[in-house]
Amino acid sequence: MHINHIGIPSDHPRAKSLYIRGMLVNGFRRGLVVPEGLIAHGRGEAYDYLIGERTTKTAQRAIEAAAATMLLSSRPVISVNGNTAALCPNTAVELAKVAGAAIEVNLFYRTEEREKAIKTELELHGAKNVLGVGSKAAARIPELQSERRRVDPGGIFTADTVLVPLEDGDRTEALIKMNKKVITIDLNPLSRTSRAANITIVDNVVRAMPALVEAARKLSGTTSLKKITDNFDNNKNLQESLEIIRGEVQ
Ligand code: ATP
Ligand code: MG
């Protein structure tokens, strides 16, 4: 029996789920994740259980629409929070490269210390120019209060498309009001974020991010991008996710 570096036996029936939890706890200890982030993950886990802890065909369609949208955008930005930095720093950086996107640290519970820790983590995984940290986050999202609204004038503020994995509903709605295309990764098809976004990938960020990298790689330079985005209907896609949860479709 193999026991990995965070002490989870590989033959445990819930090994993968426990391993992901371990990554978050590890991120918490390293100052990337806030305690509230651990609770948010718990909600995500419950929905993951219900969709069968796999990337469904429905999610794959959203992933392809998301990749096509990012490739068609002139200023795409990937917004990274603590949970995303703890769970998939490598694929966030890779996606930025493949899709020609900028990376911005954007926190709900904002401290400069945590911003810097996340920036360092992304740089360790090869990020060159991490936006949104400290005084760089000098622009404001209208309609949001206090520190939650600060964004980088050269990043999210002027982006045409923003990928916001595990985002809060208020902030998603505010970005939509600023006329940005919003792509989210959210296991809960009922959340305000899922409903407000233009493209919702109902999948675990741990599976969705590498799948997004692969889709962007596959679609890059092809002529079918516009067709893929035109054919995507987010409401229909969310409805299908609910049918999967109810066990009505695979
Ligand atoms: P909203 O504000 O959009 O209504 P909420 O208040 O219920 O949602 P938040 O904590 O604001 O929840 O957002 C976190 C979202 O991220 C939740 O919907 C949760 O299900 C989802 N989530 C948590 N962990 C993961 C994960 N690993 N992969 C994908 N989604 C996740
Ligand atoms: Mg919320």
XYZ file of N, CA and C and ligand atoms in Angstrom:
782
model
N 0.844 -1.201 0.000
C 0.000 0.000 0.000
C 0.883 1.256 0.000
N 0.550 2.155 -0.908
C 1.339 3.376 -0.994
C 0.674 4.482 -0.165
N 1.470 5.170 0.614
C 0.934 6.315 1.356
C 1.611 7.565 0.811
N 0.821 8.506 0.288
C 1.432 9.680 -0.336
C 1.902 10.690 0.710
N 2.424 11.805 0.206
C 3.101 12.739 1.108
C 2.178 13.404 2.115
N 0.857 13.337 1.876
C 0.000 13.895 2.925
C -0.692 12.777 3.711
N -0.147 11.574 3.625
C -0.552 10.499 4.529
C -1.852 9.807 4.180
N -2.259 9.821 2.906
C -3.501 9.142 2.542
C -3.170 7.834 1.814
N -3.623 6.690 2.359
C -3.327 5.415 1.697
C -3.997 5.364 0.326
N -3.263 4.918 -0.706
C -3.793 4.960 -2.068
C -4.960 3.994 -2.265
N -5.099 2.994 -1.382
C -6.214 2.052 -1.573
C -7.461 2.459 -0.777
N -7.424 3.631 -0.172
C -8.621 4.111 0.516
C -9.703 4.410 -0.531
N -10.940 3.955 -0.303
C -11.975 4.158 -1.340
C -12.228 5.623 -1.682
N -11.921 6.527 -0.777
C -12.144 7.951 -1.069
C -10.805 8.681 -1.238
N -9.787 7.926 -1.674
C -8.425 8.487 -1.714
C -8.348 9.815 -2.472
N -8.982 9.856 -3.658
C -8.852 11.060 -4.484
C -9.444 12.278 -3.773
N -10.634 12.075 -3.235
C -11.327 13.165 -2.543
C -10.527 13.613 -1.321
N -9.975 12.635 -0.589
C -9.169 12.975 0.595
C -7.888 13.697 0.190
N -7.352 13.293 -0.942
C -6.129 13.916 -1.427
C -6.380 15.398 -1.771
N -7.506 15.644 -2.418
C -7.848 17.034 -2.770
C -8.040 17.862 -1.493
N -8.733 17.270 -0.517
C -8.887 17.948 0.779
C -7.531 18.265 1.389
N -6.630 17.286 1.303
C -5.276 17.465 1.853
C -4.559 18.635 1.188
N -4.774 18.777 -0.132
C -4.136 19.899 -0.844
C -4.648 21.233 -0.313
N -5.947 21.274 -0.014
C -6.525 22.519 0.504
C -6.014 22.830 1.910
N -5.974 21.796 2.738
C -5.492 21.995 4.108
C -4.030 22.452 4.072
N -3.285 21.844 3.193
C -1.898 22.234 2.994
C -1.820 23.706 2.551
N -2.709 24.080 1.637
C -2.783 25.477 1.169
C -3.161 26.424 2.302
N -4.023 25.943 3.179
C -4.424 26.738 4.351
C -3.214 26.963 5.256
N -2.448 25.890 5.492
C -1.271 26.008 6.377
C -0.218 26.932 5.779
N -0.173 26.983 4.441
C 0.826 27.834 3.788
C 0.332 29.257 3.556
N -0.861 29.557 4.034
C -1.358 30.933 3.938
C -1.991 31.287 2.606
N -2.303 30.281 1.780
C -2.962 30.557 0.499
C -4.482 30.589 0.657
N -4.982 29.706 1.520
C -6.425 29.485 1.657
C -6.910 30.033 2.994
N -8.120 30.608 3.009
C -8.731 31.064 4.283
C -9.653 29.950 4.816
N -9.961 29.968 6.116
C -10.854 28.928 6.656
C -12.179 28.849 5.893
N -12.701 30.008 5.479
C -13.965 30.022 4.728
C -13.828 29.237 3.413
N -12.618 29.238 2.873
C -12.353 28.493 1.638
C -12.518 26.997 1.845
N -12.183 26.532 3.043
C -12.341 25.106 3.349
C -13.830 24.741 3.374
N -14.629 25.643 3.911
C -16.077 25.394 3.980
C -16.677 25.406 2.573
N -16.249 26.373 1.767
C -16.742 26.451 0.379
C -16.408 25.155 -0.359
N -15.245 24.602 -0.076
C -14.856 23.349 -0.722
C -15.818 22.220 -0.339
N -16.243 22.232 0.923
C -17.192 21.214 1.384
C -18.481 21.242 0.579
N -18.962 22.435 0.306
C -20.170 22.536 -0.530
C -19.886 21.969 -1.934
N -18.742 22.317 -2.470
C -18.358 21.784 -3.781
C -18.317 20.261 -3.773
N -17.719 19.691 -2.741
C -17.611 18.220 -2.635
C -18.975 17.543 -2.705
N -19.953 18.142 -2.045
C -21.289 17.536 -2.012
C -21.855 17.440 -3.439
N -21.691 18.518 -4.209
C -22.181 18.488 -5.593
C -21.347 17.545 -6.454
N -20.067 17.465 -6.145
C -19.206 16.564 -6.915
C -19.681 15.120 -6.741
N -20.045 14.792 -5.506
C -20.579 13.464 -5.209
C -21.809 13.197 -6.078
N -22.669 14.223 -6.168
C -23.928 14.054 -6.894
C -23.728 13.908 -8.410
N -22.697 14.532 -8.952
C -22.475 14.362 -10.410
C -21.560 13.174 -10.714
N -21.128 12.461 -9.675
C -20.349 11.240 -9.884
C -18.845 11.451 -9.958
N -18.384 12.588 -9.472
C -16.939 12.881 -9.417
C -16.240 12.579 -10.738
N -16.817 13.112 -11.809
C -16.260 12.919 -13.156
C -16.600 14.148 -13.979
N -15.902 14.305 -15.088
C -16.255 15.378 -16.024
C -17.362 14.845 -16.915
N -18.557 15.363 -16.752
C -19.697 14.865 -17.539
C -19.592 15.391 -18.984
N -20.375 14.787 -19.874
C -20.400 15.272 -21.269
C -20.875 16.722 -21.300
N -21.796 17.027 -20.406
C -22.330 18.391 -20.311
C -21.227 19.373 -19.923
N -20.428 18.988 -18.943
C -19.310 19.852 -18.533
C -18.298 19.974 -19.670
N -18.071 18.872 -20.385
C -17.093 18.905 -21.486
C -17.526 19.897 -22.571
N -18.822 19.964 -22.820
C -19.328 20.943 -23.807
C -19.044 22.368 -23.339
N -19.258 22.605 -22.050
C -18.983 23.944 -21.501
C -17.481 24.237 -21.546
N -16.672 23.221 -21.314
C -15.217 23.394 -21.353
C -14.787 23.812 -22.764
N -15.370 23.174 -23.775
C -14.988 23.530 -25.149
C -15.459 24.941 -25.512
N -16.658 25.287 -25.077
C -17.153 26.652 -25.328
C -16.270 27.679 -24.604
N -15.837 27.322 -23.399
C -14.980 28.231 -22.624
C -13.626 28.414 -23.312
N -13.046 27.318 -23.758
C -11.742 27.400 -24.436
C -11.874 28.238 -25.705
N -12.936 27.997 -26.478
C -13.142 28.751 -27.721
C -13.323 30.241 -27.409
N -14.081 30.547 -26.382
C -14.319 31.950 -26.008
C -13.013 32.623 -25.606
N -12.209 31.935 -24.826
C -10.929 32.532 -24.412
C -10.032 32.778 -25.618
N -10.017 31.818 -26.555
C -9.161 31.975 -27.738
C -9.652 33.116 -28.639
N -10.957 33.352 -28.636
C -11.512 34.430 -29.470
C -11.381 35.805 -28.815
N -11.077 35.838 -27.530
C -11.042 37.100 -26.797
C -9.748 37.858 -27.061
N -9.837 39.189 -26.944
C -8.587 39.942 -27.137
C -7.879 40.190 -25.799
N -8.640 40.230 -24.686
C -7.999 40.427 -23.386
C -8.579 39.482 -22.337
N -8.309 38.182 -22.502
C -8.821 37.248 -21.486
C -7.968 37.275 -20.216
N -8.630 37.149 -19.071
C -7.910 37.126 -17.788
C -8.390 35.932 -16.967
N -7.443 35.249 -16.331
C -7.783 34.165 -15.405
C -7.659 34.722 -13.992
N -8.766 34.697 -13.259
C -8.779 35.211 -11.893
C -8.472 34.054 -10.939
N -7.493 34.254 -10.071
C -7.071 33.160 -9.187
C -7.312 33.543 -7.731
N -8.066 32.704 -7.018
C -8.261 32.919 -5.576
C -7.472 31.857 -4.796
N -7.647 31.836 -3.481
C -6.849 30.932 -2.656
C -7.065 29.465 -2.970
N -8.341 29.053 -3.085
C -8.612 27.637 -3.358
C -8.037 27.208 -4.704
N -8.179 28.069 -5.701
C -7.637 27.738 -7.029
C -6.112 27.623 -6.962
N -5.489 28.535 -6.222
C -4.022 28.497 -6.104
C -3.557 27.232 -5.384
N -4.359 26.766 -4.421
C -3.976 25.562 -3.690
C -4.212 24.297 -4.511
N -5.263 24.318 -5.352
C -5.660 23.093 -6.044
C -5.046 22.934 -7.431
N -4.843 24.032 -8.143
C -4.359 23.856 -9.521
C -3.510 25.026 -10.015
N -2.439 25.360 -9.294
C -1.592 26.467 -9.742
C -0.930 26.173 -11.089
N -0.567 24.896 -11.300
C 0.143 24.542 -12.539
C -0.726 24.720 -13.774
N -1.987 24.225 -13.701
C -2.845 24.329 -14.887
C -3.344 25.753 -15.103
N -3.443 26.550 -14.028
C -3.826 27.956 -14.214
C -2.752 28.657 -15.049
N -1.503 28.391 -14.720
C -0.391 29.014 -15.456
C -0.332 28.486 -16.896
N -0.542 27.179 -17.034
C -0.496 26.576 -18.363
C -1.614 27.134 -19.248
N -2.798 27.259 -18.669
C -3.930 27.782 -19.443
C -3.652 29.216 -19.898
N -3.051 29.996 -19.018
C -2.720 31.378 -19.391
C -1.825 31.374 -20.628
N -0.870 30.463 -20.653
C 0.053 30.401 -21.801
C -0.670 29.947 -23.063
N -1.422 28.865 -22.955
C -2.069 28.286 -24.145
C -3.151 29.230 -24.700
N -3.894 29.884 -23.801
C -5.012 30.724 -24.263
C -4.614 32.197 -24.397
N -3.365 32.512 -24.154
C -2.905 33.904 -24.264
C -3.579 34.815 -23.245
N -3.790 34.310 -22.037
C -4.504 35.085 -21.010
C -3.548 35.629 -19.965
N -3.989 36.698 -19.312
C -3.259 37.213 -18.153
C -3.755 36.479 -16.904
N -2.943 36.537 -15.838
C -3.360 35.932 -14.562
C -3.439 37.029 -13.519
N -4.563 37.065 -12.802
C -4.725 38.074 -11.758
C -5.155 37.412 -10.448
N -4.515 37.819 -9.361
C -4.936 37.354 -8.041
C -6.137 38.187 -7.635
N -7.225 37.519 -7.265
C -8.427 38.252 -6.895
C -9.109 37.539 -5.736
N -9.106 38.195 -4.588
C -9.548 37.520 -3.366
C -10.827 38.123 -2.817
N -11.654 37.262 -2.271
C -12.867 37.706 -1.585
C -12.471 38.248 -0.214
N -11.630 37.502 0.489
C -11.077 37.953 1.771
C -9.643 38.388 1.487
N -9.483 39.703 1.351
C -8.245 40.202 0.796
C -7.254 40.651 1.877
N -6.040 40.097 1.840
C -4.936 40.683 2.608
C -3.733 40.677 1.677
N -2.855 41.630 1.905
C -1.709 41.729 1.015
C -0.793 40.511 1.165
N -0.742 40.003 2.392
C 0.110 38.841 2.666
C -0.335 37.631 1.829
N -1.651 37.406 1.821
C -2.167 36.255 1.089
C -2.021 36.464 -0.415
N -2.263 37.693 -0.870
C -2.048 37.996 -2.292
C -0.629 37.647 -2.708
N 0.297 38.038 -1.873
C 1.713 37.800 -2.207
C 2.028 36.306 -2.183
N 1.465 35.599 -1.211
C 1.705 34.142 -1.129
C 1.177 33.452 -2.390
N 0.023 33.904 -2.868
C -0.567 33.298 -4.068
C 0.264 33.648 -5.305
N 0.720 34.887 -5.350
C 1.578 35.319 -6.464
C 2.843 34.447 -6.514
N 3.459 34.254 -5.351
C 4.686 33.444 -5.278
C 4.410 32.012 -5.721
N 3.278 31.480 -5.286
C 2.916 30.110 -5.669
C 2.772 30.005 -7.193
N 2.124 30.997 -7.810
C 1.936 30.976 -9.262
C 3.274 31.129 -9.978
N 4.141 31.964 -9.414
C 5.467 32.152 -10.021
C 6.294 30.868 -9.940
N 6.141 30.155 -8.825
C 6.830 28.862 -8.685
C 6.431 27.896 -9.801
N 5.203 28.086 -10.292
C 4.716 27.222 -11.371
C 4.895 27.866 -12.738
N 5.687 28.913 -12.804
C 6.091 29.454 -14.105
C 5.393 30.728 -14.546
N 4.521 31.302 -13.702
C 3.862 32.547 -14.112
C 4.883 33.679 -14.150
N 4.758 34.543 -15.181
C 5.744 35.608 -15.336
C 5.243 36.942 -14.776
N 3.984 37.254 -15.085
C 3.488 38.574 -14.720
C 2.141 38.444 -14.020
N 2.182 38.316 -12.704
C 0.939 38.107 -11.952
C 0.334 39.465 -11.581
N -0.893 39.696 -12.038
C -1.550 40.989 -11.812
C -2.346 40.989 -10.507
N -2.761 42.187 -10.107
C -3.724 42.315 -9.005
C -3.156 42.350 -7.606
N -1.838 42.406 -7.489
C -1.252 42.322 -6.151
C -0.879 43.705 -5.608
N -1.283 43.960 -4.367
C -0.919 45.208 -3.684
C -1.450 46.435 -4.398
N -0.591 47.428 -4.591
C -1.039 48.698 -5.158
C -1.399 48.570 -6.636
N -1.049 47.427 -7.259
C -1.408 47.227 -8.667
C -2.921 47.113 -8.847
N -3.608 46.686 -7.778
C -5.061 46.527 -7.866
C -5.734 47.860 -7.561
N -5.560 48.807 -8.469
C -5.964 50.181 -8.166
C -7.319 50.559 -8.749
N -7.904 49.708 -9.592
C -9.212 50.028 -10.171
C -10.324 49.412 -9.323
N -11.551 49.894 -9.539
C -12.682 49.449 -8.721
C -13.796 48.888 -9.585
N -14.350 47.761 -9.173
C -15.553 47.259 -9.821
C -16.720 48.039 -9.236
N -17.499 48.745 -10.084
C -18.639 49.477 -9.530
C -19.602 48.502 -8.857
N -20.366 48.957 -7.905
C -21.427 48.189 -7.251
C -20.966 47.272 -6.141
N -19.692 47.031 -6.030
C -19.246 46.187 -4.923
C -18.631 47.050 -3.845
N -18.781 46.605 -2.615
C -18.281 47.374 -1.487
C -16.848 46.989 -1.132
N -16.158 47.927 -0.547
C -14.869 47.715 0.125
C -13.808 46.993 -0.702
N -13.020 46.177 -0.026
C -11.846 45.548 -0.637
C -12.202 44.522 -1.715
N -13.430 44.044 -1.658
C -13.833 43.007 -2.612
C -13.837 43.521 -4.045
N -13.881 44.859 -4.201
C -14.053 45.367 -5.554
C -12.754 45.750 -6.248
N -11.646 45.627 -5.563
C -10.389 46.078 -6.182
C -9.898 45.105 -7.254
N -9.584 45.656 -8.406
C -9.028 44.847 -9.495
C -7.893 45.613 -10.176
N -7.150 44.897 -10.996
C -6.006 45.506 -11.682
C -6.488 46.242 -12.932
N -6.102 47.528 -13.093
C -6.540 48.276 -14.279
C -6.046 47.635 -15.581
N -4.932 46.940 -15.524
C -4.417 46.280 -16.733
C -4.883 44.833 -16.835
N -5.729 44.388 -15.927
C -6.205 43.003 -15.924
C -7.710 42.934 -16.010
N -8.354 42.496 -14.933
C -9.806 42.286 -14.951
C -10.571 43.547 -15.369
N -10.108 44.698 -14.921
C -10.839 45.940 -15.202
C -11.035 46.172 -16.700
N -10.022 45.864 -17.498
C -10.113 46.111 -18.942
C -10.230 44.815 -19.759
N -10.453 43.696 -19.076
C -10.575 42.413 -19.785
C -11.880 42.349 -20.564
N -11.904 41.566 -21.656
C -13.196 41.312 -22.309
C -13.800 39.993 -21.825
N -12.935 39.080 -21.386
C -13.410 37.797 -20.861
C -12.662 37.481 -19.577
N -13.403 37.048 -18.559
C -12.754 36.688 -17.289
C -13.163 35.279 -16.896
N -12.161 34.448 -16.619
C -12.427 33.117 -16.069
C -12.345 33.231 -14.557
N -13.464 32.978 -13.877
C -13.503 33.096 -12.417
C -13.886 31.757 -11.784
N -12.903 30.895 -11.537
C -13.248 29.629 -10.887
C -13.677 29.888 -9.443
N -14.699 29.192 -8.974
C -15.171 29.249 -7.573
C -15.420 30.687 -7.110
N -16.201 31.393 -7.863
C -16.422 32.814 -7.552
C -17.712 33.025 -6.771
N -17.806 34.181 -6.149
C -19.003 34.576 -5.420
C -20.013 35.240 -6.377
N -21.288 35.037 -6.088
C -22.353 35.515 -6.972
C -22.375 37.017 -7.207
N -22.183 37.782 -6.135
C -22.199 39.244 -6.262
C -21.164 39.743 -7.249
N -19.983 39.188 -7.089
C -18.884 39.666 -7.933
C -19.098 39.239 -9.383
N -19.634 38.034 -9.588
C -19.925 37.581 -10.946
C -20.930 38.519 -11.596
N -21.988 38.839 -10.855
C -23.019 39.718 -11.408
C -22.441 41.091 -11.739
N -21.553 41.585 -10.891
C -20.938 42.896 -11.142
C -20.075 42.860 -12.408
N -19.370 41.772 -12.636
C -18.543 41.659 -13.852
C -19.416 41.616 -15.104
N -20.538 40.926 -15.010
C -21.476 40.857 -16.141
C -22.017 42.268 -16.447
N -22.310 43.014 -15.400
C -22.812 44.382 -15.602
C -21.772 45.274 -16.250
N -20.503 44.920 -16.069
C -19.429 45.678 -16.729
C -19.221 45.195 -18.172
N -20.156 44.378 -18.656
C -20.131 43.868 -20.035
C -18.998 42.915 -20.341
N -18.547 42.207 -19.329
C -17.507 41.210 -19.582
C -18.163 39.855 -19.797
N -17.504 39.039 -20.611
C -17.945 37.646 -20.710
C -17.365 36.930 -19.506
N -18.211 36.235 -18.781
C -17.733 35.543 -17.578
C -17.855 34.038 -17.754
N -16.736 33.377 -17.531
C -16.703 31.910 -17.537
C -16.430 31.480 -16.105
N -17.213 30.537 -15.596
C -16.910 30.065 -14.250
C -16.772 28.550 -14.208
N -16.089 28.088 -13.185
C -16.049 26.659 -12.873
C -16.699 26.554 -11.500
N -17.843 25.899 -11.418
C -18.590 25.848 -10.162
C -19.394 24.556 -10.124
N -19.135 23.745 -9.120
C -19.819 22.455 -9.017
C -21.306 22.595 -8.716
N -21.714 23.744 -8.216
C -23.124 23.934 -7.869
C -23.870 24.632 -9.005
N -24.680 23.880 -9.760
C -25.377 24.504 -10.896
C -26.462 25.488 -10.461
N -26.746 25.522 -9.155
C -27.794 26.425 -8.652
C -27.238 27.721 -8.080
N -25.925 27.854 -7.975
C -25.375 29.054 -7.337
C -25.656 30.290 -8.195
N -25.614 31.442 -7.560
C -25.843 32.676 -8.319
C -24.772 32.840 -9.387
N -23.543 32.453 -9.056
C -22.465 32.533 -10.042
C -22.800 31.689 -11.266
N -23.199 30.447 -11.027
C -23.519 29.545 -12.143
C -24.597 30.123 -13.035
N -25.573 30.759 -12.393
C -26.711 31.278 -13.163
C -26.390 32.574 -13.873
N -25.496 33.364 -13.296
C -25.201 34.668 -13.899
C -24.157 34.574 -15.008
N -23.266 33.587 -14.926
C -22.138 33.504 -15.872
C -22.622 33.227 -17.296
N -21.801 33.564 -18.269
C -22.117 33.251 -19.661
C -21.836 31.789 -19.967
N -20.772 31.274 -19.342
C -20.447 29.857 -19.512
C -20.117 29.276 -18.142
N -20.856 28.253 -17.738
C -20.637 27.616 -16.443
C -20.169 26.188 -16.644
N -18.990 25.913 -16.139
C -18.465 24.548 -16.205
C -18.773 23.885 -14.870
N -19.750 22.990 -14.863
C -20.132 22.315 -13.615
C -19.211 21.098 -13.453
N -18.082 21.360 -12.832
C -17.065 20.314 -12.672
C -16.109 20.756 -11.575
N -15.380 19.796 -11.021
C -14.361 20.153 -10.033
C -13.220 20.879 -10.740
N -12.764 21.949 -10.145
C -11.696 22.744 -10.742
C -10.447 21.872 -11.004
N -10.276 20.855 -10.191
C -9.135 19.943 -10.329
C -9.189 19.167 -11.650
N -10.405 18.858 -12.108
C -10.541 18.170 -13.403
C -10.748 19.167 -14.538
N -11.479 20.251 -14.250
C -11.854 21.181 -15.322
C -10.652 21.958 -15.870
N -9.738 22.354 -14.988
C -8.618 23.170 -15.475
C -7.728 22.408 -16.475
N -7.284 21.173 -16.144
C -6.499 20.454 -17.164
C -7.296 20.195 -18.440
N -8.611 19.964 -18.294
C -9.435 19.733 -19.488
C -9.534 21.007 -20.330
N -9.550 22.159 -19.665
C -9.576 23.435 -20.383
C -8.272 23.654 -21.149
N -7.160 23.307 -20.502
C -5.856 23.433 -21.173
C -5.851 22.565 -22.430
N -6.331 21.338 -22.283
C -6.332 20.414 -23.418
C -7.237 20.934 -24.537
N -8.412 21.432 -24.158
C -9.349 21.939 -25.176
C -8.755 23.159 -25.887
N -8.119 24.042 -25.130
C -7.537 25.247 -25.742
C -6.412 24.848 -26.706
N -5.639 23.844 -26.310
C -4.567 23.362 -27.172
C -5.122 22.781 -28.464
N -6.164 21.985 -28.309
C -6.777 21.313 -29.457
C -7.429 22.325 -30.404
N -8.071 23.339 -29.835
C -8.857 24.272 -30.660
C -8.042 25.437 -31.213
N -6.885 25.672 -30.608
C -6.070 26.818 -31.005
C -5.729 26.747 -32.495
N -6.022 27.848 -33.203
C -5.695 27.907 -34.636
C -6.735 27.248 -35.528
N -7.789 26.678 -34.978
C -8.827 26.069 -35.818
C -9.870 27.117 -36.210
N -10.710 26.761 -37.182
C -11.668 27.744 -37.697
C -13.057 27.587 -37.066
N -13.184 26.644 -36.138
C -14.530 26.328 -35.627
C -14.903 27.090 -34.353
N -14.046 28.014 -33.902
C -14.262 28.653 -32.597
C -15.623 29.349 -32.480
N -15.933 30.158 -33.485
C -17.166 30.951 -33.432
C -18.393 30.033 -33.413
N -18.318 28.989 -34.222
C -19.426 28.035 -34.285
C -19.646 27.385 -32.914
N -18.561 27.038 -32.250
C -18.676 26.399 -30.931
C -19.332 27.345 -29.933
N -18.912 28.607 -29.937
C -19.494 29.547 -28.963
C -20.950 29.867 -29.314
N -21.249 29.995 -30.618
C -22.629 30.290 -31.024
C -23.593 29.163 -30.634
N -23.100 27.952 -30.684
C -23.973 26.799 -30.422
C -24.174 26.510 -28.939
N -23.440 27.230 -28.077
C -23.515 26.917 -26.650
C -24.627 27.702 -25.972
N -25.454 27.001 -25.207
C -26.564 27.638 -24.486
C -26.390 27.324 -22.998
N -26.012 28.341 -22.218
C -25.671 28.069 -20.809
C -26.875 27.595 -19.993
N -28.045 28.177 -20.251
C -29.229 27.750 -19.484
C -29.536 26.282 -19.718
N -29.459 25.913 -20.973
C -29.728 24.515 -21.341
C -28.688 23.610 -20.679
N -27.450 24.058 -20.721
C -26.360 23.280 -20.138
C -26.544 23.092 -18.626
N -26.972 24.168 -17.949
C -27.212 24.076 -16.501
C -28.381 23.142 -16.205
N -29.392 23.230 -17.040
C -30.561 22.355 -16.884
C -30.125 20.897 -16.970
N -29.243 20.643 -17.926
C -28.740 19.274 -18.106
C -27.955 18.800 -16.881
N -27.202 19.716 -16.275
C -26.449 19.349 -15.062
C -27.412 18.939 -13.950
N -28.525 19.650 -13.854
C -29.521 19.301 -12.830
C -30.153 17.941 -13.129
N -30.344 17.671 -14.416
C -30.893 16.354 -14.787
C -29.914 15.240 -14.425
N -28.627 15.516 -14.568
C -27.603 14.533 -14.183
C -27.690 14.273 -12.674
N -27.814 15.362 -11.908
C -27.903 15.232 -10.449
C -29.146 14.429 -10.047
N -30.233 14.639 -10.783
C -31.469 13.897 -10.472
C -31.431 12.467 -11.006
N -30.349 12.139 -11.720
C -30.216 10.778 -12.245
C -31.032 10.537 -13.498
N -31.475 11.622 -14.160
C -32.313 11.458 -15.353
C -31.490 11.246 -16.625
N -30.281 11.831 -16.645
C -29.376 11.567 -17.789
C -27.975 11.307 -17.228
N -27.134 10.735 -18.090
C -25.763 10.391 -17.681
C -24.861 11.601 -17.655
P -22.899 32.152 -4.968
O -22.258 33.286 -4.251
O -22.456 32.033 -6.403
O -24.385 32.071 -4.842
P -22.218 30.435 -2.736
O -22.346 31.670 -1.888
O -23.098 29.276 -2.486
O -22.343 30.792 -4.286
P -19.365 30.725 -2.670
O -18.582 30.327 -1.482
O -19.651 32.169 -2.921
O -20.734 29.880 -2.649
O -18.701 30.156 -3.982
C -17.954 28.987 -4.031
C -18.553 28.043 -5.061
O -17.526 27.181 -5.498
C -19.665 27.145 -4.503
O -20.756 27.138 -5.389
C -19.036 25.747 -4.434
O -19.988 24.741 -4.726
C -18.002 25.832 -5.527
N -16.814 24.976 -5.321
C -16.119 24.766 -4.180
N -15.065 23.958 -4.371
C -15.062 23.652 -5.694
C -14.194 22.891 -6.534
N -13.138 22.251 -6.055
N -14.471 22.848 -7.849
C -15.551 23.499 -8.374
N -16.415 24.224 -7.630
C -16.174 24.313 -6.320
Mg -21.334 33.508 -2.394
